[in-house]
PDB file of C-alpha atoms in Angstrom:
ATOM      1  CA  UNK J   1      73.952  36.849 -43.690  1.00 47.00           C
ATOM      2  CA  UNK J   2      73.339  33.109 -42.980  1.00 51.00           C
ATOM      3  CA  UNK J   3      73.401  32.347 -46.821  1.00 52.00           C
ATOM      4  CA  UNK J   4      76.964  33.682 -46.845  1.00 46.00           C
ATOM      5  CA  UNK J   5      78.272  31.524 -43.943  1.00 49.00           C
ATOM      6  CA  UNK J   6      76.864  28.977 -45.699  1.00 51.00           C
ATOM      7  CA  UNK J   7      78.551  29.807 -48.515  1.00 47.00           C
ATOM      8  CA  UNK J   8      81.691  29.934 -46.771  1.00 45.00           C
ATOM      9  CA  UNK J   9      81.293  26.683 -45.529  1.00 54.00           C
ATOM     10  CA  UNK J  10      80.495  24.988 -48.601  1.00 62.00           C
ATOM     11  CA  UNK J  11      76.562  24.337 -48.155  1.00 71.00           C
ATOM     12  CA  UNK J  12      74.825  25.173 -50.665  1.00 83.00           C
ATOM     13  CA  UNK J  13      71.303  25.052 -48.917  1.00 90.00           C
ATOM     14  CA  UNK J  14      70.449  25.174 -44.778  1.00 89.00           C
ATOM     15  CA  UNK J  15      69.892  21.709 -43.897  1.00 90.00           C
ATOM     16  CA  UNK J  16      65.869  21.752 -43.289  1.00 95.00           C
ATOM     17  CA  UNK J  17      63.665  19.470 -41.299  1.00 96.00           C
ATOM     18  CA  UNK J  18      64.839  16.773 -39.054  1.00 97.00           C
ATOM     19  CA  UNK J  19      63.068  13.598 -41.541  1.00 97.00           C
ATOM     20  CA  UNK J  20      60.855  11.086 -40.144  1.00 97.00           C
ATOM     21  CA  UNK J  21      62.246   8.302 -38.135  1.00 97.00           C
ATOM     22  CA  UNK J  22      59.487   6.088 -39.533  1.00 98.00           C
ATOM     23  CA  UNK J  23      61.142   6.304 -43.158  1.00 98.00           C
ATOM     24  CA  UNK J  24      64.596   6.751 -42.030  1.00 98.00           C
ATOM     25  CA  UNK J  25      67.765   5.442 -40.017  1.00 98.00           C
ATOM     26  CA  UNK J  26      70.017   7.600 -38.668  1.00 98.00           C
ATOM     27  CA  UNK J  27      69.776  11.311 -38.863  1.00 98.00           C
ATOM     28  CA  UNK J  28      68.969  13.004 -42.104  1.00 98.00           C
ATOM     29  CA  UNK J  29      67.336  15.994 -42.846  1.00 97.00           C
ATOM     30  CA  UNK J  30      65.289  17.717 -45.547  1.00 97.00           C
ATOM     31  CA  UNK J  31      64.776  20.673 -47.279  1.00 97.00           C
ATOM     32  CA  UNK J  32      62.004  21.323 -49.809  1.00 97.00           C
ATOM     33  CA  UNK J  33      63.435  23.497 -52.484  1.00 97.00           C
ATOM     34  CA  UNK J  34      60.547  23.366 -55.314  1.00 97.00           C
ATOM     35  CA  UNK J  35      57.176  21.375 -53.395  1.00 97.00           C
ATOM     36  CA  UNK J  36      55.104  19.592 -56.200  1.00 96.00           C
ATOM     37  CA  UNK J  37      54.383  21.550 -59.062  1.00 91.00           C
ATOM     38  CA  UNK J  38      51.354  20.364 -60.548  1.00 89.00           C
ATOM     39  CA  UNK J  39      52.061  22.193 -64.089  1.00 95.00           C
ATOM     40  CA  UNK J  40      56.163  21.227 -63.901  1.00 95.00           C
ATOM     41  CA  UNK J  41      54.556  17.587 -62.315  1.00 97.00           C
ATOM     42  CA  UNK J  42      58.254  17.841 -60.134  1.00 97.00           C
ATOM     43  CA  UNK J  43      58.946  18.011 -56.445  1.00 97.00           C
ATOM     44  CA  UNK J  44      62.608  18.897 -55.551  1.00 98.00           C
ATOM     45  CA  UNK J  45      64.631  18.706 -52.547  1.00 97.00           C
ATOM     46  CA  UNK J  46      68.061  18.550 -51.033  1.00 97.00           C
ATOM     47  CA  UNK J  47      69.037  15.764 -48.467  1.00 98.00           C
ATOM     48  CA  UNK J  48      71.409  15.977 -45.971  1.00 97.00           C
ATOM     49  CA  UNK J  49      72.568  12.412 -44.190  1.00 98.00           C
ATOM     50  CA  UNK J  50      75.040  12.072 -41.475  1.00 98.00           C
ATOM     51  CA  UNK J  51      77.264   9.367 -41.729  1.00 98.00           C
ATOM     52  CA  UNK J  52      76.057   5.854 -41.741  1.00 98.00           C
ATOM     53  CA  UNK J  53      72.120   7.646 -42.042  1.00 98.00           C
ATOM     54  CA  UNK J  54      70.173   5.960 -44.691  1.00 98.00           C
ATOM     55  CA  UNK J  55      66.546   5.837 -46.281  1.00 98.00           C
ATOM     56  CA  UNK J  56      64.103   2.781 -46.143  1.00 98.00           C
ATOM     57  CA  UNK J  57      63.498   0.973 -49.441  1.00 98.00           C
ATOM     58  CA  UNK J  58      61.027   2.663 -51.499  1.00 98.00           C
ATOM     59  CA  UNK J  59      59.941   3.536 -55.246  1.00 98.00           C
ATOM     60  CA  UNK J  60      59.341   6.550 -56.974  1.00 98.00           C
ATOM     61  CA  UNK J  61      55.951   6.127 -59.230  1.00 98.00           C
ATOM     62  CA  UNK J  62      57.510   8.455 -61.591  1.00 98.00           C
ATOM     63  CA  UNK J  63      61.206   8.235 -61.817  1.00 98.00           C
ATOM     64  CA  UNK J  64      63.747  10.167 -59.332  1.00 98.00           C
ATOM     65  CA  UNK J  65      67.007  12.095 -60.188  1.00 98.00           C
ATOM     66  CA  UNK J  66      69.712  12.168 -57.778  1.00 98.00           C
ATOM     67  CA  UNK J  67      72.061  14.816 -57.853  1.00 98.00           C
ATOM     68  CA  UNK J  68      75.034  14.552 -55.384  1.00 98.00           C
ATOM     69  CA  UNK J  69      76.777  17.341 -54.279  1.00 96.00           C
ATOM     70  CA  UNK J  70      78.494  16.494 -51.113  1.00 96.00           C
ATOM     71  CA  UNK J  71      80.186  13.774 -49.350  1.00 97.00           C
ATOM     72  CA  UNK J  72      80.115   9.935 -50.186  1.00 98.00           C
ATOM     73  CA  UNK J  73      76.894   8.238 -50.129  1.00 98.00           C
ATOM     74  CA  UNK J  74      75.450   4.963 -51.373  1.00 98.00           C
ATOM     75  CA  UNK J  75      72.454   3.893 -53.794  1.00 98.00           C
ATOM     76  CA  UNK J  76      71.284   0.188 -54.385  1.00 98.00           C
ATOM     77  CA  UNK J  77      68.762  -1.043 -56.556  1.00 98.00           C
ATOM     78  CA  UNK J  78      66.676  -4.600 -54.949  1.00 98.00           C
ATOM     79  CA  UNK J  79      69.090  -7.353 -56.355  1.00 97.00           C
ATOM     80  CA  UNK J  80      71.752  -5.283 -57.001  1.00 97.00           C
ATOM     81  CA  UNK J  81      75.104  -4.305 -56.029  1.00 98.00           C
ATOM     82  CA  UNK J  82      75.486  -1.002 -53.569  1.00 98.00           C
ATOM     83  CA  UNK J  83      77.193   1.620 -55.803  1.00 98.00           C
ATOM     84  CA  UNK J  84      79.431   4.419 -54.493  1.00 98.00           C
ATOM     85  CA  UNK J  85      78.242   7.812 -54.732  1.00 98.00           C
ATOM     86  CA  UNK J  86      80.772  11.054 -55.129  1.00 98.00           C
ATOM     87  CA  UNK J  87      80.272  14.718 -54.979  1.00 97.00           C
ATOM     88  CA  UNK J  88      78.932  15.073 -59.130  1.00 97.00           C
ATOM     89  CA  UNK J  89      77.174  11.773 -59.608  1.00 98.00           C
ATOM     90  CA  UNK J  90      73.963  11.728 -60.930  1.00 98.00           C
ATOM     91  CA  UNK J  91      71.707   8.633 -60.462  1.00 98.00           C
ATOM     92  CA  UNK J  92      68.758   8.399 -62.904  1.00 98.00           C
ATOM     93  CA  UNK J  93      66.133   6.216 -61.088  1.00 98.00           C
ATOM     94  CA  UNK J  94      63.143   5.079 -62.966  1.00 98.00           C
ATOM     95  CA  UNK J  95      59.398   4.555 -62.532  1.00 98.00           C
ATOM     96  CA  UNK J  96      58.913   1.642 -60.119  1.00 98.00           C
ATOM     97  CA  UNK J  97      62.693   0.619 -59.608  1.00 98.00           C
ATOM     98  CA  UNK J  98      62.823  -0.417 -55.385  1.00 98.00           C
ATOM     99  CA  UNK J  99      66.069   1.203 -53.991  1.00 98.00           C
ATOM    100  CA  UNK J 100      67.354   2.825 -51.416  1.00 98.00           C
ATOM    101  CA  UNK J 101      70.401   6.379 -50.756  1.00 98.00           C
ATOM    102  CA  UNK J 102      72.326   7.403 -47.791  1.00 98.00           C
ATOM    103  CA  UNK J 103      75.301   7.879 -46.423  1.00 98.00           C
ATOM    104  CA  UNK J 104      78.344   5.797 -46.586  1.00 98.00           C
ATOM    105  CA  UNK J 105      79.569   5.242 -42.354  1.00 98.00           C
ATOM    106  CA  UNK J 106      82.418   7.797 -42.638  1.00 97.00           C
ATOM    107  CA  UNK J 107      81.135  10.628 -44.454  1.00 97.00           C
ATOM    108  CA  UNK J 108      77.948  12.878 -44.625  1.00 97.00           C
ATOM    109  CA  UNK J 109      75.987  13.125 -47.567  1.00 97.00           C
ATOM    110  CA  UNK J 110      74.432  15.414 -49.562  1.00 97.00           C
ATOM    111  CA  UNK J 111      72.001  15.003 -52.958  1.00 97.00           C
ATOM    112  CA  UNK J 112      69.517  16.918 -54.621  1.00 98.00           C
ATOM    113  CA  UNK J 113      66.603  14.767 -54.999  1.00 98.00           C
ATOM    114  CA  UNK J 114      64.488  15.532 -58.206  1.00 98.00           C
ATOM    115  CA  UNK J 115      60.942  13.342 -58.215  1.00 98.00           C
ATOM    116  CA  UNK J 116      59.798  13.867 -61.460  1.00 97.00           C
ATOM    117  CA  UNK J 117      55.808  12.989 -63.379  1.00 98.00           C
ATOM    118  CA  UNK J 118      54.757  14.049 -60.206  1.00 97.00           C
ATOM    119  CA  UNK J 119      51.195  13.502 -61.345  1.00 97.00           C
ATOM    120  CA  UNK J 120      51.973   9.687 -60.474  1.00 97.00           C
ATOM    121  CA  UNK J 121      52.382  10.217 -57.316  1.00 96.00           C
ATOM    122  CA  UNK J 122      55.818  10.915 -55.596  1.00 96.00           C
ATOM    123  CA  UNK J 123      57.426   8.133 -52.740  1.00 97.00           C
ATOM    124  CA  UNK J 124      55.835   4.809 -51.623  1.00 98.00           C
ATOM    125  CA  UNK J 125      58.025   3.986 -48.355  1.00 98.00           C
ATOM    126  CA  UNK J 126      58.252   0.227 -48.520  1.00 98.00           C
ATOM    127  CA  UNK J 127      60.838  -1.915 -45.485  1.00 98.00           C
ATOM    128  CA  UNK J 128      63.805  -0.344 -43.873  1.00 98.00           C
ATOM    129  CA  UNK J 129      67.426  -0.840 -45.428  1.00 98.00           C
ATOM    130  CA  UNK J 130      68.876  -3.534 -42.420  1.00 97.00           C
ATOM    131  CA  UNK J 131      72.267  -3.478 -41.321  1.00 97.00           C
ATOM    132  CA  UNK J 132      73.003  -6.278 -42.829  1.00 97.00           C
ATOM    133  CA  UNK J 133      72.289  -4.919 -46.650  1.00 97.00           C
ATOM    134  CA  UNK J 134      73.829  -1.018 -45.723  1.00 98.00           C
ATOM    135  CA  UNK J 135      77.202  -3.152 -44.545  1.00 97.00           C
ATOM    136  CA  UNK J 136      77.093  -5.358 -47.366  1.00 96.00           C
ATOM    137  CA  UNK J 137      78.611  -2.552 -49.748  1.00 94.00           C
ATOM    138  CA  UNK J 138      82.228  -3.964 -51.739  1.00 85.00           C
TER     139      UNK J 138
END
């Protein structure tokens, strides 16, 4: 019964875990929808950010897909511009790149997040995103 209110309501998955404060600002939580496969070498999950919630900088030792399927969010790449996410955008990250996701201050957020050659490893958390970078979007 739960998965058809959810359907109803537009979610796709139940929100998940609360995600650690240490790697995170703002609320966001997580659920694990495929944990690593060591034959598929690919961890998958869908993120859920409240508005304004972001992720710290990090890197992904084997790439990340991002697959957004609600709300507005953001995604910046160190020395970069921020770049507006929509409902349908899919960010290809790859091996190494430091960046950061979350959502935009008005809106909640929602991506799949695909870390793919696993076998690398999967997240290295690096500095929080500081209000002065999340605001700095154009």
């Amino acid at each position: 019964m739960e998965a058809l209110d959810n359907l109803y309501n537009g979610v796709i998955f139940p929100k998940g875990d609360l995600a650690p404060s240490e790697y995170f600002t703002g609320k966001a939580w997580v659920k694990i929808l495929v944990p690593n496969d060591e034959v598929l070498n690919t961890a998958v999950g869908n993120v859920v950010f409240e508005p304004g919630a972001r992720n710290n900088w990090h890197t992904h030792p084997g790439g990340q897909i991002l697959i957004v399927t609600h709300g507005t969010g953001y995604y910046q790449e160190a020395g970069k511009p921020i770049q507006l996410l929509q409902a349908g955008d899919v960010v290809n990250i790859q091996p190494e790149i430091k960046h950061w996701h979350g959502a935009s201050p008005e809106s909640e957020f929602t991506h799949i997040a695909i870390s793919t050659n696993t076998q690398t490893g999967i997240v290295d958390w690096l500095e929080p995103v500081t209000d002065e970078e999340y605001n700095s979007f154009k």
